[in-house]
Amino acid sequence: MTDGNGGASADLSGRVALVTGASRGIGAVTARALAAAGARVIVTDIADVDGMAAEIGGLGLRQDVTSEADWIETMAFARAEAGGLDILVNNAGIFALKPLVDTSLEEWRHMQSINVEGVFLGCKHAIPLLAERASRWAGGGAIVNMSSIAGMVGGANTVCYGTSKGAVRLLTKSLAIEVASLRIRVNSVHPGFIETAMGDQAIAAFSRSADMSEQDMRDQFARAHALGHNGQPGHVADGIVFLASDRAAFITGTELVIDGGMIAQ
Ligand code: NAP
C-alpha cells in the first residue's frame, strides 16, 4: 500500500483492466479512460465490441454477464491474452420503469440476473486472478461495481432497479471486508442521470408516465442536479479511474456518488 504521504500515482501502466457492458455508454467511455491512463483494457459486452477494442488498442470479447460459463471463459481469456487481471469494472446493467404490481416475476428475475448476479459472478471469478497480482501495485487489485443513486434513495416505479442497485452497494461493502487481506479493494459508484442510451430510455419512460414531453423531462432531471445539468459518461469514468488507481489505495468498501449534488439535497 502507499505510505499515505501523498504523491500516489493515477498512472495505470502495466495493469490489465476488464470493463463489462463496454460497447457503449459509461462502459465505453470508462474503457477509453482506463486505456488513456495506461491500462491494457479488455472490453466485453453482450453486443459486438471488436470496434471498441480496436479503437483503444485493447482486447474484446463477447460476454453475457449472467452466464457463469462466459465468466470462466473471460477469465481464461484474460490470463492467456493479457497475463492476468488487476482491475474489474462491473458496469453492465439494464433499467426499467414499472410499478411493482405490474412487474412479472420473470421481469424481476431478468433484471436481478444482470444487475446483481452479473456482479456476483464477476467478483467471484475475478478475485483469484486479482489476488495473484495484487502485491505488484501500491493500491492492490481493484473492483469497481456500478450501482446508482437509485441504490441509495427510493423512487416510485423503480423498485426492481433500485433493489438491484441497493444489492450491489451492500455486496460491495461486505466483499471489501472479505478480500481486504488479499489486497483487493472493492468500491461502488453511484451516478445520477447520465446522458447515454439508457439515459434516453429512462427519459422516454419517465416522460410517458408523467405525460410530459421528453425535453421537459430532460430539463426537469437537469434541474434536480444541484449543479443544474445532467451528467456525461466521462464524469463517471473519471471516478472509476480514480478508484482503480493507487490514488485510492486507502479507499475500500465505500461508495462514490457522482450525481451533481442530486441526493445531497
Ligand atoms: P447502456 O448505454 O445501456 O450500456 C449498458 C451496456 O450493457 C449495453 O451495451 C448493454 O448491451 C450491456 N448489457 C446489457 N445486458 C448485458 C449482459 N447480460 N451482459 C453483458 N452486457 C450487457 O447503459 P449506461 O447508461 O452506460 O449504464 C451503464 C451502467 O451504469 C449500468 O449498470 C447502469 O445501471 C448504470 N447507471 C446508469 C445511469 C444513467 O443515467 N445512464 C445512472 C446510474 C447508473 P445491450 O444494449 O446489447 O443490451
Short mmCIF file of C-alpha atoms and ligand atoms in Angstrom, two decimals:
data_model
loop_
_atom_site.label_atom_id
_atom_site.label_comp_id
_atom_site.label_asym_id
_atom_site.label_seq_id
_atom_site.Cartn_x
_atom_site.Cartn_y
_atom_site.Cartn_z
CA MET A 1 0.00 0.00 0.00
CA THR A 2 1.10 3.63 -0.34
CA ASP A 3 2.78 5.37 2.61
CA GLY A 4 -0.08 7.90 2.80
CA ASN A 5 2.23 10.88 2.47
CA GLY A 6 0.81 11.95 -0.89
CA GLY A 7 2.11 11.57 -4.42
CA ALA A 8 0.34 8.29 -5.25
CA SER A 9 0.02 7.85 -9.00
CA ALA A 10 -3.04 7.72 -11.25
CA ASP A 11 -0.86 6.02 -13.87
CA LEU A 12 -2.23 2.56 -14.69
CA SER A 13 0.67 1.44 -16.89
CA GLY A 14 1.26 -2.30 -16.67
CA ARG A 15 -2.20 -3.02 -15.37
CA VAL A 16 -4.87 -5.13 -17.04
CA ALA A 17 -8.45 -3.88 -16.68
CA LEU A 18 -11.74 -5.52 -17.68
CA VAL A 19 -14.91 -3.50 -18.30
CA THR A 20 -18.28 -5.21 -18.87
CA GLY A 21 -21.07 -3.65 -20.92
CA ALA A 22 -18.38 -1.67 -22.71
CA SER A 23 -19.77 -1.44 -26.25
CA ARG A 24 -21.35 1.96 -25.50
CA GLY A 25 -22.31 4.45 -22.79
CA ILE A 26 -20.48 4.64 -19.46
CA GLY A 27 -18.67 1.35 -20.10
CA ALA A 28 -17.20 2.51 -23.43
CA VAL A 29 -16.05 5.86 -22.03
CA THR A 30 -14.59 4.12 -18.96
CA ALA A 31 -12.66 1.72 -21.20
CA ARG A 32 -11.23 4.71 -23.12
CA ALA A 33 -10.31 6.48 -19.86
CA LEU A 34 -8.59 3.41 -18.40
CA ALA A 35 -6.64 2.96 -21.64
CA ALA A 36 -5.68 6.65 -21.61
CA ALA A 37 -4.35 6.16 -18.06
CA GLY A 38 -2.08 3.41 -19.40
CA ALA A 39 -4.00 0.19 -18.69
CA ARG A 40 -4.39 -2.67 -21.15
CA VAL A 41 -8.17 -2.92 -21.37
CA ILE A 42 -10.34 -5.94 -22.10
CA VAL A 43 -13.79 -4.80 -23.21
CA THR A 44 -16.72 -7.20 -23.06
CA ASP A 45 -20.42 -6.89 -23.87
CA ILE A 46 -23.35 -8.95 -24.99
CA ALA A 47 -23.09 -6.77 -28.13
CA ASP A 48 -20.13 -6.62 -30.53
CA VAL A 49 -17.01 -5.00 -29.03
CA ASP A 50 -14.45 -5.52 -31.81
CA GLY A 51 -14.58 -1.86 -32.92
CA MET A 52 -14.27 -0.62 -29.36
CA ALA A 53 -11.31 -2.90 -28.64
CA ALA A 54 -9.54 -1.79 -31.83
CA GLU A 55 -10.15 1.89 -31.04
CA ILE A 56 -8.38 1.70 -27.67
CA GLY A 57 -5.74 -0.86 -28.66
CA GLY A 58 -7.27 -3.34 -26.23
CA LEU A 59 -8.85 -6.77 -26.39
CA GLY A 60 -12.51 -7.57 -26.99
CA LEU A 61 -14.72 -10.49 -26.11
CA ARG A 62 -18.45 -11.19 -26.33
CA GLN A 63 -19.74 -11.92 -22.84
CA ASP A 64 -23.14 -12.25 -21.24
CA VAL A 65 -22.55 -11.31 -17.59
CA THR A 66 -25.38 -13.60 -16.47
CA SER A 67 -23.56 -16.68 -17.79
CA GLU A 68 -21.10 -18.36 -15.41
CA ALA A 69 -19.59 -20.24 -18.36
CA ASP A 70 -18.91 -16.88 -20.05
CA TRP A 71 -17.18 -15.58 -16.90
CA ILE A 72 -14.96 -18.68 -16.75
CA GLU A 73 -14.09 -18.20 -20.43
CA THR A 74 -13.46 -14.46 -19.91
CA MET A 75 -11.04 -15.08 -17.03
CA ALA A 76 -9.21 -17.74 -19.09
CA PHE A 77 -9.00 -15.18 -21.91
CA ALA A 78 -7.58 -12.52 -19.55
CA ARG A 79 -4.95 -14.94 -18.29
CA ALA A 80 -3.98 -16.23 -21.75
CA GLU A 81 -4.09 -12.97 -23.72
CA ALA A 82 -3.16 -10.35 -21.11
CA GLY A 83 -1.33 -12.31 -18.41
CA GLY A 84 -3.95 -11.82 -15.68
CA LEU A 85 -6.16 -9.09 -14.25
CA ASP A 86 -5.70 -6.07 -11.95
CA ILE A 87 -8.92 -4.06 -12.31
CA LEU A 88 -12.51 -5.25 -12.78
CA VAL A 89 -15.29 -2.78 -13.60
CA ASN A 90 -18.70 -4.50 -13.28
CA ASN A 91 -20.59 -1.96 -15.41
CA ALA A 92 -23.15 -3.91 -17.50
CA GLY A 93 -26.72 -3.24 -16.44
CA ILE A 94 -30.30 -2.65 -17.55
CA PHE A 95 -33.05 -0.25 -16.41
CA ALA A 96 -36.85 -0.42 -16.31
CA LEU A 97 -39.58 1.88 -15.01
CA LYS A 98 -42.60 -0.11 -13.86
CA PRO A 99 -44.86 -0.27 -10.81
CA LEU A 100 -44.10 -3.27 -8.60
CA VAL A 101 -47.60 -4.72 -9.01
CA ASP A 102 -47.20 -4.74 -12.82
CA THR A 103 -43.75 -6.34 -12.75
CA SER A 104 -43.76 -10.04 -13.60
CA LEU A 105 -41.56 -12.48 -11.72
CA GLU A 106 -39.71 -13.11 -14.99
CA GLU A 107 -39.01 -9.36 -15.43
CA TRP A 108 -37.86 -9.12 -11.80
CA ARG A 109 -35.53 -12.11 -12.16
CA HIS A 110 -34.18 -10.89 -15.51
CA MET A 111 -33.11 -7.56 -14.01
CA GLN A 112 -31.61 -9.12 -10.88
CA SER A 113 -29.75 -11.66 -13.04
CA ILE A 114 -27.93 -8.93 -14.99
CA ASN A 115 -27.59 -6.17 -12.37
CA VAL A 116 -26.86 -8.34 -9.31
CA GLU A 117 -25.91 -11.88 -10.36
CA GLY A 118 -23.67 -10.47 -13.10
CA VAL A 119 -21.74 -8.52 -10.44
CA PHE A 120 -21.64 -11.55 -8.10
CA LEU A 121 -20.25 -13.80 -10.86
CA GLY A 122 -17.75 -11.17 -11.98
CA CYS A 123 -16.36 -10.74 -8.46
CA LYS A 124 -16.34 -14.49 -7.79
CA HIS A 125 -14.33 -15.37 -10.89
CA ALA A 126 -12.05 -12.32 -10.96
CA ILE A 127 -10.89 -12.43 -7.32
CA PRO A 128 -8.43 -15.34 -7.79
CA LEU A 129 -6.79 -13.52 -10.72
CA LEU A 130 -6.77 -10.14 -8.94
CA ALA A 131 -5.18 -11.74 -5.86
CA GLU A 132 -2.34 -13.23 -7.89
CA ARG A 133 -1.08 -9.79 -8.98
CA ALA A 134 -2.31 -7.53 -6.16
CA SER A 135 1.09 -7.29 -4.46
CA ARG A 136 2.55 -5.66 -7.59
CA TRP A 137 0.67 -2.41 -7.01
CA ALA A 138 0.72 0.11 -4.17
CA GLY A 139 -3.07 0.19 -4.24
CA GLY A 140 -3.51 -3.57 -4.75
CA GLY A 141 -6.15 -5.02 -7.05
CA ALA A 142 -9.40 -3.09 -7.59
CA ILE A 143 -13.04 -3.92 -8.24
CA VAL A 144 -15.45 -1.10 -9.08
CA ASN A 145 -19.13 -2.07 -9.08
CA MET A 146 -21.72 0.04 -10.86
CA SER A 147 -24.60 0.96 -8.60
CA SER A 148 -26.70 4.15 -8.87
CA ILE A 149 -28.24 6.82 -6.68
CA ALA A 150 -31.28 4.53 -7.11
CA GLY A 151 -29.37 2.10 -4.88
CA MET A 152 -29.28 4.74 -2.11
CA VAL A 153 -32.66 6.51 -2.20
CA GLY A 154 -36.11 5.28 -3.17
CA GLY A 155 -38.21 6.22 -6.19
CA ALA A 156 -41.66 5.33 -7.49
CA ASN A 157 -41.78 2.66 -10.18
CA THR A 158 -38.11 1.77 -9.76
CA VAL A 159 -38.43 -0.92 -7.05
CA CYS A 160 -36.90 -3.61 -9.29
CA TYR A 161 -33.97 -1.43 -10.44
CA GLY A 162 -33.41 0.16 -7.01
CA THR A 163 -33.38 -3.25 -5.33
CA SER A 164 -30.73 -4.46 -7.77
CA LYS A 165 -28.55 -1.39 -7.27
CA GLY A 166 -29.01 -1.45 -3.48
CA ALA A 167 -27.86 -5.08 -3.52
CA VAL A 168 -24.72 -4.08 -5.44
CA ARG A 169 -23.99 -1.42 -2.80
CA LEU A 170 -24.06 -3.93 0.08
CA LEU A 171 -22.39 -6.72 -1.90
CA THR A 172 -19.55 -4.25 -2.40
CA LYS A 173 -19.21 -3.40 1.30
CA SER A 174 -19.27 -6.99 2.54
CA LEU A 175 -16.90 -8.19 -0.16
CA ALA A 176 -14.49 -5.34 0.62
CA ILE A 177 -14.12 -6.67 4.16
CA GLU A 178 -13.82 -10.25 2.92
CA VAL A 179 -10.98 -9.62 0.44
CA ALA A 180 -9.07 -6.82 2.19
CA SER A 181 -6.46 -9.32 3.37
CA LEU A 182 -5.88 -10.26 -0.30
CA ARG A 183 -5.03 -6.59 -1.01
CA ILE A 184 -8.11 -6.23 -3.21
CA ARG A 185 -10.19 -3.04 -2.83
CA VAL A 186 -13.90 -3.07 -3.69
CA ASN A 187 -15.95 0.11 -4.13
CA SER A 188 -19.24 1.12 -5.73
CA VAL A 189 -20.08 4.06 -7.97
CA HIS A 190 -23.46 5.84 -7.81
CA PRO A 191 -24.22 8.07 -10.79
CA GLY A 192 -27.14 10.48 -11.09
CA PHE A 193 -28.74 10.90 -14.52
CA ILE A 194 -26.11 10.29 -17.22
CA GLU A 195 -26.64 11.02 -20.94
CA THR A 196 -26.42 7.55 -22.55
CA ALA A 197 -28.74 5.19 -24.44
CA MET A 198 -30.01 4.01 -21.05
CA GLY A 199 -30.47 7.64 -20.06
CA ASP A 200 -32.58 8.18 -23.21
CA GLN A 201 -34.61 5.07 -22.37
CA ALA A 202 -35.20 6.40 -18.85
CA ILE A 203 -36.25 9.85 -20.13
CA ALA A 204 -38.71 8.25 -22.56
CA ALA A 205 -40.22 6.08 -19.81
CA PHE A 206 -40.41 8.86 -17.17
CA SER A 207 -41.92 11.32 -19.66
CA ARG A 208 -44.59 8.79 -20.72
CA SER A 209 -45.54 8.06 -17.11
CA ALA A 210 -45.71 11.78 -16.23
CA ASP A 211 -47.39 12.77 -19.55
CA MET A 212 -44.62 15.30 -20.24
CA SER A 213 -42.50 15.90 -23.33
CA GLU A 214 -39.09 14.23 -23.33
CA GLN A 215 -37.40 17.65 -23.48
CA ASP A 216 -39.34 18.87 -20.43
CA MET A 217 -38.42 15.68 -18.55
CA ARG A 218 -34.75 16.04 -19.53
CA ASP A 219 -34.82 19.65 -18.27
CA GLN A 220 -36.52 18.54 -15.04
CA PHE A 221 -33.75 15.98 -14.48
CA ALA A 222 -31.13 18.65 -15.12
CA ARG A 223 -32.69 20.94 -12.51
CA ALA A 224 -32.79 18.08 -9.98
CA HIS A 225 -28.96 18.02 -10.01
CA ALA A 226 -27.65 20.82 -7.76
CA LEU A 227 -25.10 21.69 -10.43
CA GLY A 228 -28.01 22.33 -12.82
CA HIS A 229 -27.18 19.87 -15.59
CA ASN A 230 -27.24 16.16 -16.36
CA GLY A 231 -24.06 14.08 -16.22
CA GLN A 232 -21.92 12.78 -19.06
CA PRO A 233 -20.32 9.30 -19.15
CA GLY A 234 -16.89 10.89 -18.66
CA HIS A 235 -17.93 12.23 -15.25
CA VAL A 236 -18.46 8.64 -14.10
CA ALA A 237 -15.38 7.29 -15.90
CA ASP A 238 -13.15 9.79 -14.07
CA GLY A 239 -14.42 8.49 -10.73
CA ILE A 240 -13.87 4.88 -11.77
CA VAL A 241 -10.29 5.53 -12.91
CA PHE A 242 -9.60 7.22 -9.56
CA LEU A 243 -10.98 4.24 -7.57
CA ALA A 244 -8.97 1.82 -9.74
CA SER A 245 -5.72 3.71 -9.21
CA ASP A 246 -3.17 3.87 -6.39
CA ARG A 247 -4.59 7.30 -5.51
CA ALA A 248 -7.45 5.36 -3.89
CA ALA A 249 -5.10 2.98 -2.05
CA PHE A 250 -6.80 3.55 1.34
CA ILE A 251 -10.34 3.53 -0.07
CA THR A 252 -12.36 0.32 0.11
CA GLY A 253 -15.94 -0.67 0.94
CA THR A 254 -17.25 2.79 0.20
CA GLU A 255 -19.49 4.48 -2.34
CA LEU A 256 -18.62 7.29 -4.71
CA VAL A 257 -21.72 9.34 -5.54
CA ILE A 258 -21.35 11.10 -8.92
CA ASP A 259 -24.65 12.93 -9.21
CA GLY A 260 -24.00 16.67 -9.42
CA GLY A 261 -25.34 17.04 -5.88
CA MET A 262 -28.76 15.46 -6.60
CA ILE A 263 -29.14 13.42 -3.40
CA ALA A 264 -27.22 15.82 -1.18
CA GLN A 265 -30.36 18.00 -1.15
P1 NAP B 1 -26.19 1.50 -21.68
O1 NAP B 1 -25.83 2.64 -22.57
O2 NAP B 1 -27.49 0.82 -21.86
O3 NAP B 1 -24.99 0.43 -21.72
C1 NAP B 1 -25.10 -0.78 -20.99
C2 NAP B 1 -24.40 -1.86 -21.76
O4 NAP B 1 -24.54 -3.09 -21.03
C3 NAP B 1 -25.02 -2.08 -23.15
O5 NAP B 1 -24.02 -2.18 -24.13
C4 NAP B 1 -25.75 -3.41 -22.95
O6 NAP B 1 -25.85 -4.16 -24.16
C5 NAP B 1 -24.85 -4.10 -21.96
N1 NAP B 1 -25.51 -5.26 -21.38
C6 NAP B 1 -26.82 -5.42 -21.05
N2 NAP B 1 -27.05 -6.65 -20.61
C7 NAP B 1 -25.87 -7.31 -20.65
C8 NAP B 1 -25.46 -8.62 -20.32
N3 NAP B 1 -26.33 -9.53 -19.88
N4 NAP B 1 -24.15 -8.95 -20.48
C9 NAP B 1 -23.26 -8.06 -20.95
N5 NAP B 1 -23.59 -6.80 -21.30
C10 NAP B 1 -24.88 -6.43 -21.14
O7 NAP B 1 -26.16 1.97 -20.16
P2 NAP B 1 -25.27 3.06 -19.37
O8 NAP B 1 -26.11 4.24 -19.14
O9 NAP B 1 -23.94 3.20 -19.98
O10 NAP B 1 -25.18 2.30 -17.98
C11 NAP B 1 -24.06 1.55 -17.57
C12 NAP B 1 -24.25 1.19 -16.11
O11 NAP B 1 -24.42 2.41 -15.35
C13 NAP B 1 -25.47 0.33 -15.80
O12 NAP B 1 -25.15 -0.62 -14.81
C14 NAP B 1 -26.48 1.33 -15.29
O13 NAP B 1 -27.45 0.74 -14.43
C15 NAP B 1 -25.58 2.30 -14.55
N6 NAP B 1 -26.17 3.63 -14.35
C16 NAP B 1 -26.54 4.40 -15.42
C17 NAP B 1 -27.11 5.66 -15.19
C18 NAP B 1 -27.56 6.55 -16.32
O14 NAP B 1 -28.23 7.56 -16.05
N7 NAP B 1 -27.23 6.26 -17.58
C19 NAP B 1 -27.27 6.12 -13.88
C20 NAP B 1 -26.87 5.32 -12.81
C21 NAP B 1 -26.31 4.08 -13.06
P3 NAP B 1 -27.26 -4.20 -24.97
O15 NAP B 1 -27.60 -2.83 -25.31
O16 NAP B 1 -26.95 -5.04 -26.17
O17 NAP B 1 -28.27 -4.81 -24.04
#
